[in-house]
Amino acid sequence: MEALGIDIGGSGIKGATVDTVAGELTRERLRIPTPEPSTPAAVATVVREIVEHFSWTGPVGVTFPGVVLNGVIRTAANVDRSWIGVNGEELFGAGAALLNDADAAGVAEVAFGAGRDHAGAVLMLTFGTGIGSALFTGGRLVPNTEFGHVEVRGKEAEHRASDQVREKHDLSWEKWAEHVQEYLLHMRDLLWPSLIIIGGGVSKKADRFLPLIDLGDTPVVPAVLRNEAGIIGAAMTAVNR
Ligand code: BGC
């Protein structure tokens, strides 16, 4: 099956057609900068542009960096607050499947990447502007977990350990890894997953910080699909719903 996957991020909106059985892009990815302010109308225009670029009439899956319940956006921690209450599936056109960005990345990573063939509890965490999470057991997603907002030392984890925090405060990899380690230990102690996958843009630089992370016998591995995971997971969701 082929579907169009579109990944809405803080800096770019990326789309590509996907072979959902192979878990691979079938055409080159198109990236358009996220409009500012990233209002629903402005983002919907970009989504339409991507659909037109691919001359696409088949299934479409779209990710969003917030909680999505039955197509309706419920939270907007790092995007314009006017998204809250918007029915994204209506906004992006009839038939578009909408889901949380980290959930989409996790769906792809568990099917085709680092979580492949892993039957136990898998926790995927994406480190970017915020921290996204996706939880799986037996390969099935528990949607809309928001573990980036758990508190560590009285502060939301994504305000201590996101990649944005590392960049904004110019933290060394060592210093940032301390924050990540503390957060991961906290998550391990709450969920005891049998595998933790680290995704998001920073996973490209996993060699800079993963060697500094130690969760005992809980393996922590980098995502494999990198910046294509959201697109692939969105396309898979469009086909499988
Ligand atoms: C949002 C999540 C999202 C994550 C990554 C968080 O601030 O609450 O829904 O998955 O950022 O974009």
PDB file of C-alpha atoms and ligand atoms in Angstrom:
ATOM      1  CA  MET A   1       0.000   0.000   0.000  1.00  0.00           C
ATOM      2  CA  GLU A   2       1.114   3.541  -0.650  1.00  0.00           C
ATOM      3  CA  ALA A   3       0.117   6.580   1.420  1.00  0.00           C
ATOM      4  CA  LEU A   4       1.276  10.149   1.879  1.00  0.00           C
ATOM      5  CA  GLY A   5       2.824  10.922   5.260  1.00  0.00           C
ATOM      6  CA  ILE A   6       3.176  14.500   6.516  1.00  0.00           C
ATOM      7  CA  ASP A   7       5.140  15.385   9.645  1.00  0.00           C
ATOM      8  CA  ILE A   8       4.396  18.776  11.228  1.00  0.00           C
ATOM      9  CA  GLY A   9       7.373  20.003  13.229  1.00  0.00           C
ATOM     10  CA  GLY A  10       8.366  23.244  14.904  1.00  0.00           C
ATOM     11  CA  SER A  11      10.724  24.307  12.108  1.00  0.00           C
ATOM     12  CA  GLY A  12       9.650  22.278   9.090  1.00  0.00           C
ATOM     13  CA  ILE A  13       6.674  20.451   7.610  1.00  0.00           C
ATOM     14  CA  LYS A  14       7.887  17.382   5.757  1.00  0.00           C
ATOM     15  CA  GLY A  15       6.039  15.020   3.473  1.00  0.00           C
ATOM     16  CA  ALA A  16       6.644  12.029   1.232  1.00  0.00           C
ATOM     17  CA  THR A  17       4.815   9.111  -0.281  1.00  0.00           C
ATOM     18  CA  VAL A  18       5.523   5.855   1.543  1.00  0.00           C
ATOM     19  CA  ASP A  19       5.394   2.164   0.747  1.00  0.00           C
ATOM     20  CA  THR A  20       3.768   1.171   4.037  1.00  0.00           C
ATOM     21  CA  VAL A  21       4.609  -2.523   3.652  1.00  0.00           C
ATOM     22  CA  ALA A  22       8.327  -1.943   3.105  1.00  0.00           C
ATOM     23  CA  GLY A  23       8.437   1.101   5.412  1.00  0.00           C
ATOM     24  CA  GLU A  24      10.257   3.154   2.787  1.00  0.00           C
ATOM     25  CA  LEU A  25       9.760   6.484   1.056  1.00  0.00           C
ATOM     26  CA  THR A  26       8.783   6.049  -2.584  1.00  0.00           C
ATOM     27  CA  ARG A  27       9.545   9.625  -3.633  1.00  0.00           C
ATOM     28  CA  GLU A  28      11.931  12.262  -2.425  1.00  0.00           C
ATOM     29  CA  ARG A  29      10.847  14.072   0.742  1.00  0.00           C
ATOM     30  CA  LEU A  30       9.576  17.642   0.445  1.00  0.00           C
ATOM     31  CA  ARG A  31      10.300  20.035   3.328  1.00  0.00           C
ATOM     32  CA  ILE A  32       8.630  23.418   3.678  1.00  0.00           C
ATOM     33  CA  PRO A  33       9.502  25.731   6.598  1.00  0.00           C
ATOM     34  CA  THR A  34       6.771  25.888   9.245  1.00  0.00           C
ATOM     35  CA  PRO A  35       4.948  29.232   8.841  1.00  0.00           C
ATOM     36  CA  GLU A  36       5.174  31.752  11.651  1.00  0.00           C
ATOM     37  CA  PRO A  37       2.923  32.069  13.481  1.00  0.00           C
ATOM     38  CA  SER A  38       2.045  28.407  13.004  1.00  0.00           C
ATOM     39  CA  THR A  39      -1.716  28.943  13.058  1.00  0.00           C
ATOM     40  CA  PRO A  40      -4.066  26.176  11.868  1.00  0.00           C
ATOM     41  CA  ALA A  41      -4.930  28.063   8.642  1.00  0.00           C
ATOM     42  CA  ALA A  42      -1.275  28.737   7.753  1.00  0.00           C
ATOM     43  CA  VAL A  43      -0.216  25.129   8.436  1.00  0.00           C
ATOM     44  CA  ALA A  44      -3.218  23.759   6.501  1.00  0.00           C
ATOM     45  CA  THR A  45      -2.077  25.759   3.456  1.00  0.00           C
ATOM     46  CA  VAL A  46       1.350  24.086   3.619  1.00  0.00           C
ATOM     47  CA  VAL A  47      -0.243  20.648   4.052  1.00  0.00           C
ATOM     48  CA  ARG A  48      -2.335  21.283   0.916  1.00  0.00           C
ATOM     49  CA  GLU A  49       0.790  22.397  -0.939  1.00  0.00           C
ATOM     50  CA  ILE A  50       2.478  19.089  -0.072  1.00  0.00           C
ATOM     51  CA  VAL A  51      -0.569  17.072  -1.174  1.00  0.00           C
ATOM     52  CA  GLU A  52      -0.573  18.979  -4.493  1.00  0.00           C
ATOM     53  CA  HIS A  53       3.191  18.601  -4.958  1.00  0.00           C
ATOM     54  CA  PHE A  54       2.753  14.821  -4.924  1.00  0.00           C
ATOM     55  CA  SER A  55      -0.518  15.068  -6.972  1.00  0.00           C
ATOM     56  CA  TRP A  56      -1.836  12.796  -4.229  1.00  0.00           C
ATOM     57  CA  THR A  57      -5.422  11.505  -4.054  1.00  0.00           C
ATOM     58  CA  GLY A  58      -4.881   8.420  -1.834  1.00  0.00           C
ATOM     59  CA  PRO A  59      -4.737   8.079   1.979  1.00  0.00           C
ATOM     60  CA  VAL A  60      -3.017  10.862   3.934  1.00  0.00           C
ATOM     61  CA  GLY A  61      -1.597  10.693   7.473  1.00  0.00           C
ATOM     62  CA  VAL A  62      -0.528  13.818   9.349  1.00  0.00           C
ATOM     63  CA  THR A  63       1.404  14.141  12.630  1.00  0.00           C
ATOM     64  CA  PHE A  64       0.905  16.884  15.201  1.00  0.00           C
ATOM     65  CA  PRO A  65       3.096  17.816  18.215  1.00  0.00           C
ATOM     66  CA  GLY A  66       0.285  17.553  20.754  1.00  0.00           C
ATOM     67  CA  VAL A  67      -2.435  15.227  22.048  1.00  0.00           C
ATOM     68  CA  VAL A  68      -4.882  14.120  19.319  1.00  0.00           C
ATOM     69  CA  LEU A  69      -8.123  12.452  20.384  1.00  0.00           C
ATOM     70  CA  ASN A  70     -10.532  11.314  17.648  1.00  0.00           C
ATOM     71  CA  GLY A  71      -8.975  13.804  15.229  1.00  0.00           C
ATOM     72  CA  VAL A  72      -9.299  16.731  17.647  1.00  0.00           C
ATOM     73  CA  ILE A  73      -6.185  18.492  18.935  1.00  0.00           C
ATOM     74  CA  ARG A  74      -6.272  18.778  22.727  1.00  0.00           C
ATOM     75  CA  THR A  75      -2.890  20.233  23.720  1.00  0.00           C
ATOM     76  CA  ALA A  76      -0.351  22.562  22.120  1.00  0.00           C
ATOM     77  CA  ALA A  77       2.700  22.854  24.383  1.00  0.00           C
ATOM     78  CA  ASN A  78       5.120  24.096  21.726  1.00  0.00           C
ATOM     79  CA  VAL A  79       2.846  25.445  18.971  1.00  0.00           C
ATOM     80  CA  ASP A  80       0.262  28.194  18.660  1.00  0.00           C
ATOM     81  CA  ARG A  81      -2.441  27.723  21.310  1.00  0.00           C
ATOM     82  CA  SER A  82      -5.167  28.399  18.745  1.00  0.00           C
ATOM     83  CA  TRP A  83      -4.772  24.725  17.740  1.00  0.00           C
ATOM     84  CA  ILE A  84      -6.544  23.512  20.869  1.00  0.00           C
ATOM     85  CA  GLY A  85     -10.022  22.238  19.988  1.00  0.00           C
ATOM     86  CA  VAL A  86      -9.370  22.188  16.225  1.00  0.00           C
ATOM     87  CA  ASN A  87     -10.557  19.107  14.371  1.00  0.00           C
ATOM     88  CA  GLY A  88      -7.363  18.433  12.432  1.00  0.00           C
ATOM     89  CA  GLU A  89      -8.893  15.733  10.270  1.00  0.00           C
ATOM     90  CA  GLU A  90     -11.523  18.215   8.986  1.00  0.00           C
ATOM     91  CA  LEU A  91      -8.920  20.969   8.624  1.00  0.00           C
ATOM     92  CA  PHE A  92      -6.574  18.849   6.502  1.00  0.00           C
ATOM     93  CA  GLY A  93      -9.311  17.412   4.335  1.00  0.00           C
ATOM     94  CA  ALA A  94     -11.737  14.552   4.569  1.00  0.00           C
ATOM     95  CA  GLY A  95     -10.085  11.258   5.249  1.00  0.00           C
ATOM     96  CA  ALA A  96      -6.782  12.566   6.630  1.00  0.00           C
ATOM     97  CA  ALA A  97      -5.629  10.551   9.656  1.00  0.00           C
ATOM     98  CA  LEU A  98      -4.124  12.691  12.404  1.00  0.00           C
ATOM     99  CA  LEU A  99      -1.918  11.465  15.249  1.00  0.00           C
ATOM    100  CA  ASN A 100       0.683  12.641  17.745  1.00  0.00           C
ATOM    101  CA  ASP A 101       4.177  13.130  16.280  1.00  0.00           C
ATOM    102  CA  ALA A 102       6.030  10.882  18.736  1.00  0.00           C
ATOM    103  CA  ASP A 103       3.349   8.188  18.361  1.00  0.00           C
ATOM    104  CA  ALA A 104       3.879   8.277  14.581  1.00  0.00           C
ATOM    105  CA  ALA A 105       7.655   8.037  14.923  1.00  0.00           C
ATOM    106  CA  GLY A 106       7.241   5.161  17.375  1.00  0.00           C
ATOM    107  CA  VAL A 107       4.837   3.262  15.105  1.00  0.00           C
ATOM    108  CA  ALA A 108       7.438   3.305  12.322  1.00  0.00           C
ATOM    109  CA  GLU A 109      10.372   2.556  14.614  1.00  0.00           C
ATOM    110  CA  VAL A 110       8.621  -0.436  16.191  1.00  0.00           C
ATOM    111  CA  ALA A 111       7.564  -1.814  12.780  1.00  0.00           C
ATOM    112  CA  PHE A 112      10.771  -1.211  10.823  1.00  0.00           C
ATOM    113  CA  GLY A 113      13.482   0.206  13.090  1.00  0.00           C
ATOM    114  CA  ALA A 114      15.086  -0.279  16.477  1.00  0.00           C
ATOM    115  CA  GLY A 115      11.955  -1.813  18.049  1.00  0.00           C
ATOM    116  CA  ARG A 116      11.380  -4.367  15.336  1.00  0.00           C
ATOM    117  CA  ASP A 117      10.451  -7.864  16.560  1.00  0.00           C
ATOM    118  CA  HIS A 118      10.476  -6.656  20.160  1.00  0.00           C
ATOM    119  CA  ALA A 119       7.496  -8.135  21.989  1.00  0.00           C
ATOM    120  CA  GLY A 120       8.059  -6.494  25.389  1.00  0.00           C
ATOM    121  CA  ALA A 121       7.265  -2.978  26.601  1.00  0.00           C
ATOM    122  CA  VAL A 122       9.034  -0.447  24.382  1.00  0.00           C
ATOM    123  CA  LEU A 123       9.325   3.226  25.252  1.00  0.00           C
ATOM    124  CA  MET A 124      10.268   5.620  22.480  1.00  0.00           C
ATOM    125  CA  LEU A 125      11.281   9.139  23.518  1.00  0.00           C
ATOM    126  CA  THR A 126      11.943  11.896  20.975  1.00  0.00           C
ATOM    127  CA  PHE A 127      14.214  14.779  21.922  1.00  0.00           C
ATOM    128  CA  GLY A 128      13.640  17.967  19.939  1.00  0.00           C
ATOM    129  CA  THR A 129      11.852  21.214  20.726  1.00  0.00           C
ATOM    130  CA  GLY A 130       9.967  19.244  23.371  1.00  0.00           C
ATOM    131  CA  ILE A 131      10.150  15.625  24.500  1.00  0.00           C
ATOM    132  CA  GLY A 132       7.653  13.289  22.865  1.00  0.00           C
ATOM    133  CA  SER A 133       6.804   9.771  23.965  1.00  0.00           C
ATOM    134  CA  ALA A 134       5.283   6.613  22.546  1.00  0.00           C
ATOM    135  CA  LEU A 135       4.647   3.456  24.559  1.00  0.00           C
ATOM    136  CA  PHE A 136       4.172  -0.014  23.063  1.00  0.00           C
ATOM    137  CA  THR A 137       3.529  -3.463  24.336  1.00  0.00           C
ATOM    138  CA  GLY A 138       3.394  -6.474  22.034  1.00  0.00           C
ATOM    139  CA  GLY A 139       3.890  -3.945  19.220  1.00  0.00           C
ATOM    140  CA  ARG A 140       0.654  -2.088  20.099  1.00  0.00           C
ATOM    141  CA  LEU A 141       0.655   1.620  20.813  1.00  0.00           C
ATOM    142  CA  VAL A 142      -0.870   3.236  23.903  1.00  0.00           C
ATOM    143  CA  PRO A 143      -1.633   6.599  22.219  1.00  0.00           C
ATOM    144  CA  ASN A 144      -1.057  10.089  23.589  1.00  0.00           C
ATOM    145  CA  THR A 145       1.295   9.388  26.460  1.00  0.00           C
ATOM    146  CA  GLU A 146       2.821  12.768  27.339  1.00  0.00           C
ATOM    147  CA  PHE A 147       5.887  11.710  29.271  1.00  0.00           C
ATOM    148  CA  GLY A 148       7.833  14.805  28.284  1.00  0.00           C
ATOM    149  CA  HIS A 149       5.741  16.611  30.870  1.00  0.00           C
ATOM    150  CA  VAL A 150       6.534  14.441  33.897  1.00  0.00           C
ATOM    151  CA  GLU A 151       8.322  16.434  36.555  1.00  0.00           C
ATOM    152  CA  VAL A 152      11.954  15.980  37.441  1.00  0.00           C
ATOM    153  CA  ARG A 153      13.246  18.162  40.287  1.00  0.00           C
ATOM    154  CA  GLY A 154      10.011  20.161  40.225  1.00  0.00           C
ATOM    155  CA  LYS A 155      10.281  21.061  36.535  1.00  0.00           C
ATOM    156  CA  GLU A 156       8.767  19.508  33.415  1.00  0.00           C
ATOM    157  CA  ALA A 157      11.283  17.088  31.897  1.00  0.00           C
ATOM    158  CA  GLU A 158      11.141  18.790  28.505  1.00  0.00           C
ATOM    159  CA  HIS A 159      12.172  22.051  30.156  1.00  0.00           C
ATOM    160  CA  ARG A 160      15.289  20.336  31.539  1.00  0.00           C
ATOM    161  CA  ALA A 161      16.303  17.735  28.974  1.00  0.00           C
ATOM    162  CA  SER A 162      14.931  18.550  25.496  1.00  0.00           C
ATOM    163  CA  ASP A 163      17.383  19.201  22.687  1.00  0.00           C
ATOM    164  CA  GLN A 164      16.091  22.760  22.586  1.00  0.00           C
ATOM    165  CA  VAL A 165      17.281  23.237  26.180  1.00  0.00           C
ATOM    166  CA  ARG A 166      20.733  21.901  25.231  1.00  0.00           C
ATOM    167  CA  GLU A 167      20.987  24.372  22.357  1.00  0.00           C
ATOM    168  CA  LYS A 168      19.439  27.360  24.129  1.00  0.00           C
ATOM    169  CA  HIS A 169      21.687  27.088  27.173  1.00  0.00           C
ATOM    170  CA  ASP A 170      24.667  25.951  25.127  1.00  0.00           C
ATOM    171  CA  LEU A 171      25.056  22.882  27.374  1.00  0.00           C
ATOM    172  CA  SER A 172      27.985  20.542  26.820  1.00  0.00           C
ATOM    173  CA  TRP A 173      27.042  16.999  25.787  1.00  0.00           C
ATOM    174  CA  GLU A 174      28.227  15.836  29.226  1.00  0.00           C
ATOM    175  CA  LYS A 175      26.023  18.310  31.083  1.00  0.00           C
ATOM    176  CA  TRP A 176      23.002  17.633  28.897  1.00  0.00           C
ATOM    177  CA  ALA A 177      23.529  13.852  29.201  1.00  0.00           C
ATOM    178  CA  GLU A 178      23.277  14.249  32.996  1.00  0.00           C
ATOM    179  CA  HIS A 179      19.797  15.740  32.593  1.00  0.00           C
ATOM    180  CA  VAL A 180      18.818  13.025  30.115  1.00  0.00           C
ATOM    181  CA  GLN A 181      20.195  10.288  32.374  1.00  0.00           C
ATOM    182  CA  GLU A 182      18.202  11.563  35.349  1.00  0.00           C
ATOM    183  CA  TYR A 183      15.037  11.745  33.260  1.00  0.00           C
ATOM    184  CA  LEU A 184      15.513   8.278  31.755  1.00  0.00           C
ATOM    185  CA  LEU A 185      16.113   6.754  35.178  1.00  0.00           C
ATOM    186  CA  HIS A 186      12.873   8.337  36.343  1.00  0.00           C
ATOM    187  CA  MET A 187      10.985   6.887  33.353  1.00  0.00           C
ATOM    188  CA  ARG A 188      12.627   3.495  33.840  1.00  0.00           C
ATOM    189  CA  ASP A 189      11.535   3.462  37.474  1.00  0.00           C
ATOM    190  CA  LEU A 190       7.944   4.298  36.483  1.00  0.00           C
ATOM    191  CA  LEU A 191       7.507   1.956  33.513  1.00  0.00           C
ATOM    192  CA  TRP A 192      10.288  -0.660  33.552  1.00  0.00           C
ATOM    193  CA  PRO A 193      10.287  -1.010  29.764  1.00  0.00           C
ATOM    194  CA  SER A 194      12.445  -3.716  28.244  1.00  0.00           C
ATOM    195  CA  LEU A 195      13.756  -1.293  25.608  1.00  0.00           C
ATOM    196  CA  ILE A 196      14.103   2.495  25.376  1.00  0.00           C
ATOM    197  CA  ILE A 197      14.540   4.055  21.923  1.00  0.00           C
ATOM    198  CA  ILE A 198      15.901   7.586  21.627  1.00  0.00           C
ATOM    199  CA  GLY A 199      14.552   9.480  18.611  1.00  0.00           C
ATOM    200  CA  GLY A 200      14.221  13.032  17.375  1.00  0.00           C
ATOM    201  CA  GLY A 201      16.796  15.111  15.508  1.00  0.00           C
ATOM    202  CA  VAL A 202      19.428  14.645  18.212  1.00  0.00           C
ATOM    203  CA  SER A 203      19.460  10.866  17.694  1.00  0.00           C
ATOM    204  CA  LYS A 204      21.757  11.564  14.707  1.00  0.00           C
ATOM    205  CA  LYS A 205      24.371  12.540  17.282  1.00  0.00           C
ATOM    206  CA  ALA A 206      23.737   9.573  19.565  1.00  0.00           C
ATOM    207  CA  ASP A 207      27.462   8.806  19.756  1.00  0.00           C
ATOM    208  CA  ARG A 208      27.972  12.117  21.609  1.00  0.00           C
ATOM    209  CA  PHE A 209      25.668  11.325  24.516  1.00  0.00           C
ATOM    210  CA  LEU A 210      24.413   7.716  24.545  1.00  0.00           C
ATOM    211  CA  PRO A 211      27.750   6.347  25.813  1.00  0.00           C
ATOM    212  CA  LEU A 212      27.213   8.605  28.865  1.00  0.00           C
ATOM    213  CA  ILE A 213      23.812   7.041  29.616  1.00  0.00           C
ATOM    214  CA  ASP A 214      23.598   4.000  31.871  1.00  0.00           C
ATOM    215  CA  LEU A 215      20.318   2.411  32.892  1.00  0.00           C
ATOM    216  CA  GLY A 216      21.790  -0.865  34.099  1.00  0.00           C
ATOM    217  CA  ASP A 217      20.216  -3.750  32.223  1.00  0.00           C
ATOM    218  CA  THR A 218      17.582  -1.628  30.430  1.00  0.00           C
ATOM    219  CA  PRO A 219      18.936  -1.130  26.906  1.00  0.00           C
ATOM    220  CA  VAL A 220      18.844   2.413  25.491  1.00  0.00           C
ATOM    221  CA  VAL A 221      19.317   2.530  21.718  1.00  0.00           C
ATOM    222  CA  PRO A 222      19.133   5.241  19.047  1.00  0.00           C
ATOM    223  CA  ALA A 223      16.274   5.314  16.537  1.00  0.00           C
ATOM    224  CA  VAL A 224      17.160   3.916  13.134  1.00  0.00           C
ATOM    225  CA  LEU A 225      14.708   5.722  10.867  1.00  0.00           C
ATOM    226  CA  ARG A 226      15.788   9.182  11.999  1.00  0.00           C
ATOM    227  CA  ASN A 227      13.879  12.035  10.380  1.00  0.00           C
ATOM    228  CA  GLU A 228      11.747   9.756   8.220  1.00  0.00           C
ATOM    229  CA  ALA A 229      10.058   7.994  11.134  1.00  0.00           C
ATOM    230  CA  GLY A 230       7.206  10.496  11.526  1.00  0.00           C
ATOM    231  CA  ILE A 231       6.400  10.461   7.814  1.00  0.00           C
ATOM    232  CA  ILE A 232       6.420   6.661   7.654  1.00  0.00           C
ATOM    233  CA  GLY A 233       4.342   6.248  10.842  1.00  0.00           C
ATOM    234  CA  ALA A 234       1.780   8.798   9.631  1.00  0.00           C
ATOM    235  CA  ALA A 235       1.431   6.990   6.295  1.00  0.00           C
ATOM    236  CA  MET A 236       1.079   3.609   8.049  1.00  0.00           C
ATOM    237  CA  THR A 237      -1.662   5.024  10.284  1.00  0.00           C
ATOM    238  CA  ALA A 238      -3.537   6.404   7.276  1.00  0.00           C
ATOM    239  CA  VAL A 239      -3.575   2.950   5.708  1.00  0.00           C
ATOM    240  CA  ASN A 240      -4.278   0.890   8.833  1.00  0.00           C
ATOM    241  CA  ARG A 241      -7.087   2.817  10.453  1.00  0.00           C
TER     242      ARG A 241
HETATM  243  C1  BGC B   1       3.996  17.639  23.321  1.00  0.00           C
HETATM  244  C2  BGC B   1       3.865  16.244  22.771  1.00  0.00           C
HETATM  245  C3  BGC B   1       4.811  16.076  21.590  1.00  0.00           C
HETATM  246  C4  BGC B   1       6.216  16.444  21.987  1.00  0.00           C
HETATM  247  C5  BGC B   1       7.194  16.360  20.831  1.00  0.00           C
HETATM  248  C6  BGC B   1       5.430  17.904  23.676  1.00  0.00           C
HETATM  249  O1  BGC B   1       5.571  19.192  24.179  1.00  0.00           O
HETATM  250  O2  BGC B   1       3.182  17.812  24.476  1.00  0.00           O
HETATM  251  O3  BGC B   1       2.543  15.986  22.376  1.00  0.00           O
HETATM  252  O4  BGC B   1       4.760  14.751  21.141  1.00  0.00           O
HETATM  253  O5  BGC B   1       6.255  17.750  22.524  1.00  0.00           O
HETATM  254  O6  BGC B   1       6.845  17.197  19.791  1.00  0.00           O
END
